[in-house]
Short mmCIF file of C-alpha atoms and ligand atoms in Angstrom, two decimals:
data_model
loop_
_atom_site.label_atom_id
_atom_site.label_comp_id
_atom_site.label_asym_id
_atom_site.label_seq_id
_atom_site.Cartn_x
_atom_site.Cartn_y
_atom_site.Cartn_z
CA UNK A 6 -18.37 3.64 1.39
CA UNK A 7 -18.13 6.10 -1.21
CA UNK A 8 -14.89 4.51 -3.17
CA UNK A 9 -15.82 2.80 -5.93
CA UNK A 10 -13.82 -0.27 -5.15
CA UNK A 11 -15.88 -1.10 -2.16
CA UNK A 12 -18.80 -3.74 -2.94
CA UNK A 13 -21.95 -4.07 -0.89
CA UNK A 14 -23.58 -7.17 -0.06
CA UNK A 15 -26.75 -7.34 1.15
CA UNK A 16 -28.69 -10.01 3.79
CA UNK A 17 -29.47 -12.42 1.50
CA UNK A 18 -30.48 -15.14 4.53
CA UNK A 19 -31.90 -14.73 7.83
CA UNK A 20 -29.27 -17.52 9.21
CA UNK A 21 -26.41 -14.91 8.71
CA UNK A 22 -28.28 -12.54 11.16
CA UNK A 23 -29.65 -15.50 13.65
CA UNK A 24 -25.83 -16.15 14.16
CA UNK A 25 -24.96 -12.34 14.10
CA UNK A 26 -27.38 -11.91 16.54
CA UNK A 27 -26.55 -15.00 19.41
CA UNK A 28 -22.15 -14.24 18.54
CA UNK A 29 -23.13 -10.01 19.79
CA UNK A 30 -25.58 -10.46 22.12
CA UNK A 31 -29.02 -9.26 20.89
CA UNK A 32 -31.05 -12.34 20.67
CA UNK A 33 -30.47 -15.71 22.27
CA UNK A 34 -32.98 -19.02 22.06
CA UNK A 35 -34.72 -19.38 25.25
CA UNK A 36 -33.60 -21.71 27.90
CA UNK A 37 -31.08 -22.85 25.64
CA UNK A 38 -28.97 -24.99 28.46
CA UNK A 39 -32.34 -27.06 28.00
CA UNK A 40 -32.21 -27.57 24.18
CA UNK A 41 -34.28 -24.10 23.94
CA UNK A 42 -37.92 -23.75 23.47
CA UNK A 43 -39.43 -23.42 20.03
CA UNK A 44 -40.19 -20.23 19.07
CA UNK A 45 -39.15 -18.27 22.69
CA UNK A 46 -36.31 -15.78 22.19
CA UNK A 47 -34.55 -13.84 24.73
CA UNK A 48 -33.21 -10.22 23.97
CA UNK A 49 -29.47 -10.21 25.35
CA UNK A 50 -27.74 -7.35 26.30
CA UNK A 51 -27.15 -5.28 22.98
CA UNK A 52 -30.45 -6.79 22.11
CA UNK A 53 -32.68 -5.56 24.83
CA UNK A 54 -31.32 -2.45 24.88
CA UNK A 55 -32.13 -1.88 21.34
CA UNK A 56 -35.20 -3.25 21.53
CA UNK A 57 -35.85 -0.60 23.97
CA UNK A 58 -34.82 1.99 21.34
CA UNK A 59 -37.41 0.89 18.85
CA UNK A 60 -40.62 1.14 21.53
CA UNK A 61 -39.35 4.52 22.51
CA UNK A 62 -39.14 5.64 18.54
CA UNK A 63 -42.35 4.16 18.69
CA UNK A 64 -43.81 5.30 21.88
CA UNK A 65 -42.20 9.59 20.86
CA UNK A 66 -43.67 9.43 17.34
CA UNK A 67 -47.47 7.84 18.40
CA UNK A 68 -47.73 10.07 21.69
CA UNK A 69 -46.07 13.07 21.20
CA UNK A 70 -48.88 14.57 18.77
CA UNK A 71 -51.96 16.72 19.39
CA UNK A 72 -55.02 14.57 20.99
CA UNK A 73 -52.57 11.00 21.35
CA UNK A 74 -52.26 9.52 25.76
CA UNK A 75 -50.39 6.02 26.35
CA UNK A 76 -52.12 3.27 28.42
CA UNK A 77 -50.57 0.47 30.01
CA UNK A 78 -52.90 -2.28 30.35
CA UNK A 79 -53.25 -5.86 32.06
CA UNK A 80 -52.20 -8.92 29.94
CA UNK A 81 -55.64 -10.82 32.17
CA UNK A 82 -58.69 -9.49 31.22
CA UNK A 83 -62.43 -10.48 31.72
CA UNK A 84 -62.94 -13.31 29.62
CA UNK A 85 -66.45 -11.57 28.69
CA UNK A 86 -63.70 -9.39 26.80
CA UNK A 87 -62.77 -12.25 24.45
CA UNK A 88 -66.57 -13.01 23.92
CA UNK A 89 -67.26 -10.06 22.82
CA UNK A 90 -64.51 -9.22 20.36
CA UNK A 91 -64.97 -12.52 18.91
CA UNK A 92 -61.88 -13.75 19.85
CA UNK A 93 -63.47 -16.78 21.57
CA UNK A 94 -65.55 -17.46 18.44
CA UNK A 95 -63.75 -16.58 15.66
CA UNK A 96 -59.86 -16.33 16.79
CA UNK A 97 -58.69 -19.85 15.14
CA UNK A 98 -56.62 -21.44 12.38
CA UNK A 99 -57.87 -25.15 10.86
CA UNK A 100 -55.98 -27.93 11.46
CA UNK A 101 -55.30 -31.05 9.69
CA UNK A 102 -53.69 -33.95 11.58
CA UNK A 103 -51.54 -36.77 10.04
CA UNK A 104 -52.64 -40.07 10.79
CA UNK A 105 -49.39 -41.93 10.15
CA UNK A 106 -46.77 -39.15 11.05
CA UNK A 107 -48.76 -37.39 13.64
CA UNK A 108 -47.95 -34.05 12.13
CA UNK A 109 -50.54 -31.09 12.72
CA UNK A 110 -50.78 -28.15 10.21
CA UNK A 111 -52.67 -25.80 8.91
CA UNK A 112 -54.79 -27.00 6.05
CA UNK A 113 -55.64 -23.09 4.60
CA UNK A 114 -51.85 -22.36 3.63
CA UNK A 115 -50.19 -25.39 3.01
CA UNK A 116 -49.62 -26.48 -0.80
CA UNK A 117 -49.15 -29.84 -0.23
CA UNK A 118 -52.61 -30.08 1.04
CA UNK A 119 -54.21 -27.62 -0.41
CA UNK A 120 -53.06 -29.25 -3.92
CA UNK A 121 -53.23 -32.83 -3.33
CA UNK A 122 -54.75 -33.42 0.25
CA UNK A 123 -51.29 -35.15 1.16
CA UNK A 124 -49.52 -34.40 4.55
CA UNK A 125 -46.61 -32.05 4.07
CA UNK A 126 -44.18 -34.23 5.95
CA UNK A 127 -44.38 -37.51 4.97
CA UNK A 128 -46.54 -37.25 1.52
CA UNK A 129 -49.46 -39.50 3.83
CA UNK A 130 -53.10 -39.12 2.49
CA UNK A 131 -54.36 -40.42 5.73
CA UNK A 132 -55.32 -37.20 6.90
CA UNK A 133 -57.97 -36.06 9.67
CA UNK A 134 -61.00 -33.58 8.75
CA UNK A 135 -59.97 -29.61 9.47
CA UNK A 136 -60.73 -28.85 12.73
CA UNK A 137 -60.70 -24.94 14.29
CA UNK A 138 -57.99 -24.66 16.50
CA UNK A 139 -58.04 -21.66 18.64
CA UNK A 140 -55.10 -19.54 19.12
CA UNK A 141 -55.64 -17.90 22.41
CA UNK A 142 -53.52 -19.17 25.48
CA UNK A 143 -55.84 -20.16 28.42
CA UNK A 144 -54.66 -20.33 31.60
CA UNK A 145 -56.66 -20.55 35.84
CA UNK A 146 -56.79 -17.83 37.81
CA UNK A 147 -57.07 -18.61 41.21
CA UNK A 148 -56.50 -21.82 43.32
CA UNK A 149 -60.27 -23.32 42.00
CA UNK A 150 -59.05 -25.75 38.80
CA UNK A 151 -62.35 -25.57 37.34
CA UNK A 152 -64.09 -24.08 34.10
CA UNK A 153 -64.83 -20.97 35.75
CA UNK A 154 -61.35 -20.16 36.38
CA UNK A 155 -59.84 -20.25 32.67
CA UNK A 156 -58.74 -16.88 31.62
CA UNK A 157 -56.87 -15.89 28.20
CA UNK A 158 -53.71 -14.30 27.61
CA UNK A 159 -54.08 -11.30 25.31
CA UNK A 160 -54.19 -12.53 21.92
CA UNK A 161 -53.90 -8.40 21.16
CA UNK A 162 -53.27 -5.20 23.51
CA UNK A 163 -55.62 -3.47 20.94
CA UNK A 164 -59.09 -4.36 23.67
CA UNK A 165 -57.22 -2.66 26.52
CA UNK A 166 -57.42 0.37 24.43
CA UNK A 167 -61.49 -0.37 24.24
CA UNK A 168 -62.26 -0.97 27.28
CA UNK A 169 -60.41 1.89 28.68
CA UNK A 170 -61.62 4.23 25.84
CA UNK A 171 -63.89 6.49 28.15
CA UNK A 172 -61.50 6.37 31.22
CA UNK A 173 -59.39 7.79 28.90
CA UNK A 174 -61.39 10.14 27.09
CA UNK A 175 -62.73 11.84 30.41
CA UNK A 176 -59.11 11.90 32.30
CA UNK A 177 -58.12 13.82 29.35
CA UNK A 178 -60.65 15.65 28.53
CA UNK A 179 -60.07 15.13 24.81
CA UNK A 180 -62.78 15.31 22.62
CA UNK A 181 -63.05 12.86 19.69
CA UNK A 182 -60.55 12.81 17.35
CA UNK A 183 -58.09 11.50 19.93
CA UNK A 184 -55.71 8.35 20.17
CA UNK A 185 -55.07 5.87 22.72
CA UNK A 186 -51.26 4.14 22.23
CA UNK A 187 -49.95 1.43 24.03
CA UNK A 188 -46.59 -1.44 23.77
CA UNK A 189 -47.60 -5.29 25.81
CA UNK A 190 -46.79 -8.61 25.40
CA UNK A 191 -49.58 -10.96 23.53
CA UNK A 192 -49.53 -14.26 23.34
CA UNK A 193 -50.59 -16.22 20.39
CA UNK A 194 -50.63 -20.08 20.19
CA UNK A 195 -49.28 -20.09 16.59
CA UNK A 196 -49.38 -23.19 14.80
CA UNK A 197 -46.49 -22.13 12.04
CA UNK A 198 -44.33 -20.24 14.42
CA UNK A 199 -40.80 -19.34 12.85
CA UNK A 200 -38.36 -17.42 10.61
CA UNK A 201 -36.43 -16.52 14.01
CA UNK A 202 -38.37 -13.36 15.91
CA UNK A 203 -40.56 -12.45 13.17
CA UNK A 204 -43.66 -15.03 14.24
CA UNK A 205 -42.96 -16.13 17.99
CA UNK A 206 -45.93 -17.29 20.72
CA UNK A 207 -44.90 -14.55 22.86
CA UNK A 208 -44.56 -11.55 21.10
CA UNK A 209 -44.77 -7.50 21.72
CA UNK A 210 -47.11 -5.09 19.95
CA UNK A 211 -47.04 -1.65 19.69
CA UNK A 212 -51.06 -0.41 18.77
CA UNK A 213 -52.51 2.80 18.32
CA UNK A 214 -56.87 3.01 18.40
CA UNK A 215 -58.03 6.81 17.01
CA UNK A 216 -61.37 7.26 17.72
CA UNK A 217 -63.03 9.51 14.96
CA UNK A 218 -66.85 10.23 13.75
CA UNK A 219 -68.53 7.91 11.87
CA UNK A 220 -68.12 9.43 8.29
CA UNK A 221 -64.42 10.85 9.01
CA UNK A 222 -62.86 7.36 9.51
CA UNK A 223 -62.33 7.05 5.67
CA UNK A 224 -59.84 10.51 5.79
CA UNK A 225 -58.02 9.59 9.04
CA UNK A 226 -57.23 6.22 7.52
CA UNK A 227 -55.37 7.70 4.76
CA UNK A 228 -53.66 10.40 7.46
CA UNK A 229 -52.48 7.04 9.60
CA UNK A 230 -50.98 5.44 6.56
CA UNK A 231 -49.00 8.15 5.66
CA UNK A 232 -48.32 9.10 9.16
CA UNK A 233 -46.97 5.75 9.62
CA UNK A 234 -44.80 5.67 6.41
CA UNK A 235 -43.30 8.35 7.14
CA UNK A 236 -42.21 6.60 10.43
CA UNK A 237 -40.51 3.76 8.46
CA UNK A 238 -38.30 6.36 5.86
CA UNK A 239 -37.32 8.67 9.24
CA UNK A 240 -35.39 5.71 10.68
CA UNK A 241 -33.82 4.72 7.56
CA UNK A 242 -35.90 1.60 6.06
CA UNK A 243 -35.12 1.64 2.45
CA UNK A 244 -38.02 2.76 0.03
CA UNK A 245 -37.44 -0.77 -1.88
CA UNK A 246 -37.87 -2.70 0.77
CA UNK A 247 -41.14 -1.64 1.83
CA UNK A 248 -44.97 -1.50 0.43
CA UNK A 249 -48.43 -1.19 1.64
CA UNK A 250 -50.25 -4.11 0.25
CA UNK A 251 -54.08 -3.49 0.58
CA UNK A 252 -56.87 -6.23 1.93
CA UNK A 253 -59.46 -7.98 -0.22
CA UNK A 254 -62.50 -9.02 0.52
CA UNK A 255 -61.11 -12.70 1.91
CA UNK A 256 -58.26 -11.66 3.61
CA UNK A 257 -60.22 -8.87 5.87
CA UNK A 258 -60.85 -9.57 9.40
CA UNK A 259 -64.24 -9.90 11.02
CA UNK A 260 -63.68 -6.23 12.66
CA UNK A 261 -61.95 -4.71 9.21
CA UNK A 262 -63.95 -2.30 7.06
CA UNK A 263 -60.54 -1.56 5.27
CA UNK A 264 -57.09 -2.63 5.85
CA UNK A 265 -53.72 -2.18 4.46
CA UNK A 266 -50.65 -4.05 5.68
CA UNK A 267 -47.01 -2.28 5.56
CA UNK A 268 -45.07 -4.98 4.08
CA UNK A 269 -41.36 -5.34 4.63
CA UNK A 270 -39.10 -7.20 2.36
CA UNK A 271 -37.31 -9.92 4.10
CA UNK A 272 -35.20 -12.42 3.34
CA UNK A 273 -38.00 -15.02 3.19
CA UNK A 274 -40.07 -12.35 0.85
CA UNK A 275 -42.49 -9.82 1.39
CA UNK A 276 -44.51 -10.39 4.55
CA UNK A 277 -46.47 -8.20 7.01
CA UNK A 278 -44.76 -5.82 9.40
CA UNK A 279 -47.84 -4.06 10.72
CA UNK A 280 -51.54 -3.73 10.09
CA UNK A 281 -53.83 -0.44 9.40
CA UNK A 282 -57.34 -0.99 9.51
CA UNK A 283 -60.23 0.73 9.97
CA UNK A 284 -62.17 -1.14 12.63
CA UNK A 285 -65.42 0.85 12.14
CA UNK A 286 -67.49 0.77 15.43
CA UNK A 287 -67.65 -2.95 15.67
CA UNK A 288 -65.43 -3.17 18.96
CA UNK A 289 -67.40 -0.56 20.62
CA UNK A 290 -70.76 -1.42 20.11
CA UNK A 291 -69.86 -5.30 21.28
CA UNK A 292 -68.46 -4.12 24.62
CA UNK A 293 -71.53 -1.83 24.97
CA UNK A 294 -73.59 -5.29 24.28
CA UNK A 295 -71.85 -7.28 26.52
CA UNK A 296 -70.91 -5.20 29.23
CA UNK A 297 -74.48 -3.47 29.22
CA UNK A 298 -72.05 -0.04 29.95
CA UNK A 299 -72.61 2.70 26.99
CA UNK A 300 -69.24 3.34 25.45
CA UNK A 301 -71.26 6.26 23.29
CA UNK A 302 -69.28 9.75 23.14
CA UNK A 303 -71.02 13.18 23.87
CA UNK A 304 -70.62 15.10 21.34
CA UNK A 305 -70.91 18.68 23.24
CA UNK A 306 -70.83 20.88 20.35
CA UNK A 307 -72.87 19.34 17.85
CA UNK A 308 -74.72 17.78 21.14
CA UNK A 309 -75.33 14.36 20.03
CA UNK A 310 -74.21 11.07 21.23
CA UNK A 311 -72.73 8.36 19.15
CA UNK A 312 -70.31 5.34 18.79
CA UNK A 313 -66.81 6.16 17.23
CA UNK A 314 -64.92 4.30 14.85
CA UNK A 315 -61.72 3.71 15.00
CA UNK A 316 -58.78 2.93 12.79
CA UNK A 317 -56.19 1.02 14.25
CA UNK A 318 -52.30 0.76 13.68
CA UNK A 319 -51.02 -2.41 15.04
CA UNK A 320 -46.75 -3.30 14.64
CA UNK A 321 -45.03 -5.98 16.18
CA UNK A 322 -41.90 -5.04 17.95
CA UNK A 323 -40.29 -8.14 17.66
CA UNK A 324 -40.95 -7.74 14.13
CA UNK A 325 -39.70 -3.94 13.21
CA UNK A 326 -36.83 -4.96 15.38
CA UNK A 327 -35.95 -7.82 12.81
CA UNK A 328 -36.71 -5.72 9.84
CA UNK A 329 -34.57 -2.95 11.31
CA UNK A 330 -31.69 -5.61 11.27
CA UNK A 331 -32.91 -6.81 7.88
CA UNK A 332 -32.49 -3.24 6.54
CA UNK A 333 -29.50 -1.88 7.98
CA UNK A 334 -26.97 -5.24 7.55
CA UNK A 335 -24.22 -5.08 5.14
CA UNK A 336 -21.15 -6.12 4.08
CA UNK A 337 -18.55 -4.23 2.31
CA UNK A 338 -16.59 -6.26 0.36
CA UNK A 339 -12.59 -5.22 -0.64
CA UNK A 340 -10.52 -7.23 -2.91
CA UNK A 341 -6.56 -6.57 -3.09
CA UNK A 342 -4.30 -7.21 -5.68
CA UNK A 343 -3.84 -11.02 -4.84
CA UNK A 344 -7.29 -11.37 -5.32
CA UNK A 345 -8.49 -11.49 -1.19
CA UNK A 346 -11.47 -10.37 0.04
CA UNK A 347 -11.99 -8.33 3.41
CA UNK A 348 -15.07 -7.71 4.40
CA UNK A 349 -16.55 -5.09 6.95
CA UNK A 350 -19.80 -6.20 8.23
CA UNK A 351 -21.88 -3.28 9.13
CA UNK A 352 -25.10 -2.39 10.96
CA UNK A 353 -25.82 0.84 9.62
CA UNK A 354 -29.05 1.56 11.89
CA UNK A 355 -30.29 4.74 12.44
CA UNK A 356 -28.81 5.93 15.57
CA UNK A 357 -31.71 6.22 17.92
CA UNK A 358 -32.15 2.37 16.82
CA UNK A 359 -28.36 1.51 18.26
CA UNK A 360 -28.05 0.25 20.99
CA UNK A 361 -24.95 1.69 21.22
CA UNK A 362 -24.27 4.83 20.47
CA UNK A 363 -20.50 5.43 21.05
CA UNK A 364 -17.72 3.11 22.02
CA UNK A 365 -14.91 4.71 24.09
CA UNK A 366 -11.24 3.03 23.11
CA UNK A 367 -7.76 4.29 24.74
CA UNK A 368 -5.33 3.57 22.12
CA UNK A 369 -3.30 1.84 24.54
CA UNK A 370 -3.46 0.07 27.44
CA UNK A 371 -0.88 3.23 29.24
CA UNK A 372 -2.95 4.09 32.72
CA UNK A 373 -2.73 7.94 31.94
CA UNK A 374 -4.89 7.18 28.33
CA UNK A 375 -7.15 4.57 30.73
CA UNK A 376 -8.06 7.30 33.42
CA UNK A 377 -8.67 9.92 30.45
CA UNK A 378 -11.01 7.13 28.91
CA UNK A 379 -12.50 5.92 31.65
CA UNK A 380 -13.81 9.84 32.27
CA UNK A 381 -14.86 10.42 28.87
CA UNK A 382 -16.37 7.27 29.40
CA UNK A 383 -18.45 8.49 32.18
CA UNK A 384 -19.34 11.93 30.93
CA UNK A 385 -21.08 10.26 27.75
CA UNK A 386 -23.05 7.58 29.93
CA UNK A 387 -24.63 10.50 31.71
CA UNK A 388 -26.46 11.20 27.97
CA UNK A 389 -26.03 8.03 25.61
CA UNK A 390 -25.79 3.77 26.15
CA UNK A 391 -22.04 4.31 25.99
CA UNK A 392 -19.43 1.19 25.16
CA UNK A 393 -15.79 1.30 26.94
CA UNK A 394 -13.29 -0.99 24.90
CA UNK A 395 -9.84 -1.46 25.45
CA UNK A 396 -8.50 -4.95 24.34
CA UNK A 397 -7.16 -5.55 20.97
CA UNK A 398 -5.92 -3.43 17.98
CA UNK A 399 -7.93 -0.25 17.32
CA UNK A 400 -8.85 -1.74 13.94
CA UNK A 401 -10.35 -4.53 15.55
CA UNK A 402 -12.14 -2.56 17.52
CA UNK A 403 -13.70 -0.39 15.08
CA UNK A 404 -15.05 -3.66 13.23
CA UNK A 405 -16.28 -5.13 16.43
CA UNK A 406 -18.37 -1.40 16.82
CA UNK A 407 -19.65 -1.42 12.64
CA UNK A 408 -20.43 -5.20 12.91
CA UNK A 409 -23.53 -3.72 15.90
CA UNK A 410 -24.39 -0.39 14.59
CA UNK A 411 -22.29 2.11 17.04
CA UNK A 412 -22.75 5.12 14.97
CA UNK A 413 -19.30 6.57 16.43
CA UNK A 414 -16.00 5.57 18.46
CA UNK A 415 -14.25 8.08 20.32
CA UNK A 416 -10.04 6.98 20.35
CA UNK A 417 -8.17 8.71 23.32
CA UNK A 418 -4.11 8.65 22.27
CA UNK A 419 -1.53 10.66 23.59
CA UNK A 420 -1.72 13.50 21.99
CA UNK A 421 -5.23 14.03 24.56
CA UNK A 422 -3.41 14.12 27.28
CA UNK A 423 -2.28 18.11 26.18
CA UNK A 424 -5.40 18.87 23.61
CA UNK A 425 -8.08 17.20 25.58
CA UNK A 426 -9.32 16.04 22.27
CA UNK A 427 -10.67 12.85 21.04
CA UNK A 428 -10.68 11.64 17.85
CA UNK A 429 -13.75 10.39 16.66
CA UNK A 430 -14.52 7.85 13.54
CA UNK A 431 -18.06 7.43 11.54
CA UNK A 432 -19.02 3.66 11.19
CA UNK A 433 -20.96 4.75 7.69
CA UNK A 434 -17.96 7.32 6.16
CA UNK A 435 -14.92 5.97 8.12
CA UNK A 436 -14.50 9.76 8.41
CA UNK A 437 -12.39 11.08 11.16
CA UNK A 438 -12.91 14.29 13.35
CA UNK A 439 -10.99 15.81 16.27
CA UNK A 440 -13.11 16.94 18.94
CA UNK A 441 -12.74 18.25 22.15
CA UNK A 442 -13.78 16.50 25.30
CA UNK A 443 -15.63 19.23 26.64
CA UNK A 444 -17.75 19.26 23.70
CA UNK A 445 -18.08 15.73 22.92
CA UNK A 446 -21.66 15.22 24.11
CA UNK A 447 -22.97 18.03 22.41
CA UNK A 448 -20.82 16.63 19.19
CA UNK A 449 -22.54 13.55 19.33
CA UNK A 450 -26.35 14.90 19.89
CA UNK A 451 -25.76 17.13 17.37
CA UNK A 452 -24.79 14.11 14.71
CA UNK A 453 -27.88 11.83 16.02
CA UNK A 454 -30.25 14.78 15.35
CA UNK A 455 -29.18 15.34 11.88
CA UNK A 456 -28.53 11.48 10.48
N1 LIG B 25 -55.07 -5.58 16.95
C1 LIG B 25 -54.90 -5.99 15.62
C2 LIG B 25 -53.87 -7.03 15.48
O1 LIG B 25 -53.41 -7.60 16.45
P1 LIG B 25 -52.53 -8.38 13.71
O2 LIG B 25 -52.31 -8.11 12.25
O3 LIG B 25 -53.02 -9.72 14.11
O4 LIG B 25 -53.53 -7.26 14.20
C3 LIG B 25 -50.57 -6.82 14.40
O5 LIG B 25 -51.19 -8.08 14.50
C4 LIG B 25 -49.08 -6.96 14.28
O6 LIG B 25 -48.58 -7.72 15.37
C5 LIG B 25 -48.62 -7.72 13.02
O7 LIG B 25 -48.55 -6.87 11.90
C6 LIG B 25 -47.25 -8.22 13.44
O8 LIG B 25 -46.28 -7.19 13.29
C7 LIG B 25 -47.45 -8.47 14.95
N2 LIG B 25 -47.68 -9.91 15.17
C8 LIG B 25 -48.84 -10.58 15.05
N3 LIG B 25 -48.68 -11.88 15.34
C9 LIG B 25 -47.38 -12.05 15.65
C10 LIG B 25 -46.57 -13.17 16.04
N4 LIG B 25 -47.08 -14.38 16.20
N5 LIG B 25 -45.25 -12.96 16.26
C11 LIG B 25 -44.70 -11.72 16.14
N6 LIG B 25 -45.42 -10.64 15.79
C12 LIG B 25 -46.74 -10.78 15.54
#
């Protein structure tokens, strides 16, 4: 990476990564022997395991602080729970349908309409009034098919944190500030779904509530934005690439007193990777009011009782996992002197992000360098996700390792057999170091800790 003569290209379309992604194994369309299902993915095996890697990042850097517990709570709630966040009420996107082409979109972010009242897919002007579409999922529980049956999916995990706030305040015995984190599935019946994970139906979210006094909400705001940027740069998202891009009054949602959005650069443009907003007491106070159960905190030491606010940090998984592919994709490009290109496509993601973290290769097929690989193999499972490869050149190998993200490969050859040493390559430097066996676990922890 460092000679000169090497030219990076960037991801300059999500396509490249879409087909990246189904070729390796990390993402799949859903039920795709049935012609797939719009907007469903399915994680595959490199895939799931990575996604796995960004929750934990997530899940260590939101829980392992002062004052911060993890919930895990139902995707079925009360439906008095959707009342009173407004999500019944308010929760909904206006939609225009075409008369002629029976199209249906959204008539607040579409030009064509917007600019000329004209259907964006066949240029129509016999168009239906906007009507409010909500997005929530509804669904019967219980055998009874009637009105009193219909429950949501979660829209949001973000009201399991509420309505748990005191069971978790008093089985902790935190006092106020303190932080509730949790990582679900919601379910969103978007209108516009696309751009391949990054706005799905069924999606995961990774939300953090930190209830605060009324009056401090305004400070830990500003702590939880730079708490969270500082999130992004440790795993390696490039400083370019990202911005906070503040609310205005119009784009601020009926719980927001203040909100910024992280934005990520993507290959479509700058769009929203997670929300921070300060939710004032609003969610509170409306389960108090329809529950008729006081969610007020005791305040022992000042004694007084009052309602917290919280600010909220909400990221999609789904969505840092595609910006973490976004981010770390490249391709070196080498030309030689008759003018042909090779190119190395690489994954440089941070390694906690891999899903990989080493990839074990005997240089050949001999059964003395197998049974030598197949135990190094097995010592570096019992620590890392560990890859065993044996068929085709070592080069090939290598580029099969870069092209999703393992950070090293670990070659047993001959000489092993009377150094029990490996020798180990870097996917960013190409570098090469001989280490022994015994120490090989250590060698690699050692590396992860100080990328
Ligand atoms: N509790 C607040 C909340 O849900 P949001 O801005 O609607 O706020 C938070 O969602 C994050 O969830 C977004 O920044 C995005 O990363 C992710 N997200 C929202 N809708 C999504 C969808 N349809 N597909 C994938 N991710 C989504």
């Amino acid at each position: 990476m460092s000679d000169s003569s090497v030219k990076v290209r960037r991801l300059s379309d999500l396509q490249t990564l879409v087909s990246l992604s189904k070729r390796r194994g990390f993402v799949f369309q859903s039920s795709e022997i049935y012609g797939g299902l719009n907007s469903c993915w399915d994680y595959g095996p490199l895939g799931s395991q990575m996604k796995l890697n960004v929750k934990l990042a997530w899940w260590k850097a939101m829980t392992r602080r002062p004052n911060m517990c993890g919930i895990d709570a139902s995707i079925l709630m009360h439906p008095m729970v959707w009342k009173a966040s407004g999500h019944v009420d308010g929760f909904s996107d206006p939609l225009v349908d075409c008369k002629d082409c029976k199209t249906r979109f959204r008539s607040d972010n579409t030009d064509s309409y917007i600019n000329e009242k004209k259907c964006p897919e066949c240029g129509s002007k016999n168009l239906s009034e906007p009507r409010n579409f909500n997005l929530m999922f509804k669904t019967l529980m219980g055998p009874v098919d009637d009105a009193g049956s219909v429950i949501y999916l979660r829209p949001e995990t973000a009201q399991g944190h509420f309505v748990n706030f005191l069971n978790c305040q008093t089985t902790t015995r935190y006092k106020v500030p303190f932080g509730i984190a949790a990582i679900g599935k919601s379910f969103r019946n978007e209108i516009t779904p696309g751009n391949f994970v990054f706005r799905t139906r069924e999606f995961e979210q990774m939300e953090m509530q930190y209830f605060v006094r009324p009056g401090e909400d305004e400070k830990a705001f500003e702590m939880w934005k730079e708490i969270r940027w500082s999130f992004y740069s440790k795993f390696g998202i490039r400083k370019e690439n990202l911005r906070f891009h503040p609310h205005g009054p119009t784009e601020l949602a009926h719980y927001a007193k203040a909100a910024f959005d992280v934005q990520y650069l993507f290959p479509m443009g700058w769009s929203e990777l997670e929300g921070i907003h300060n939710r004032s007491n609003f969610d509170l106070t409306q389960h108090t009011k329809f529950s008729g159960k006081s969610l007020e905190y005791f305040d022992e030491a000042a004694k007084e009782k009052f309602i917290p606010y919280v600010i909220e940090t909400a990221v999609g998984c789904d969505r840092l996992f595609l910006a973490f592919l976004c981010d770390a994709y490249r391709e070196e490009v080498t030309v030689d002197e008759k003018g042909q290109e090779d190119v190395r496509v690489v994954l440089g993601l941070h390694p906690e992000i891999s899903p990989v973290k080493i990839a074990v290769m005997p240089l050949s097929k001999k059964e003395e360098l197998m049974n030598i690989a197949n135990k190094v193999y097995s010592q570096l499972s019992e620590d890392f996700a560990a890859q065993y490869d044996e068929s085709g050149s070592i080069g090939k190998r290598y580029r099969r390792q870069d092209e999703v993200g393992t950070p090293y490969c670990a070659t047993v050859d001959f000489d092993t057999i009377n150094d029990q040493c490996v020798t180990v390559r870097h996917r960013d430097t190409m570098k090469q170091d001989r280490v022994k066996i015994s120490e090989l676990n250590d060698y690699v922890r050692k590396g992860m800790k100080e990328f």
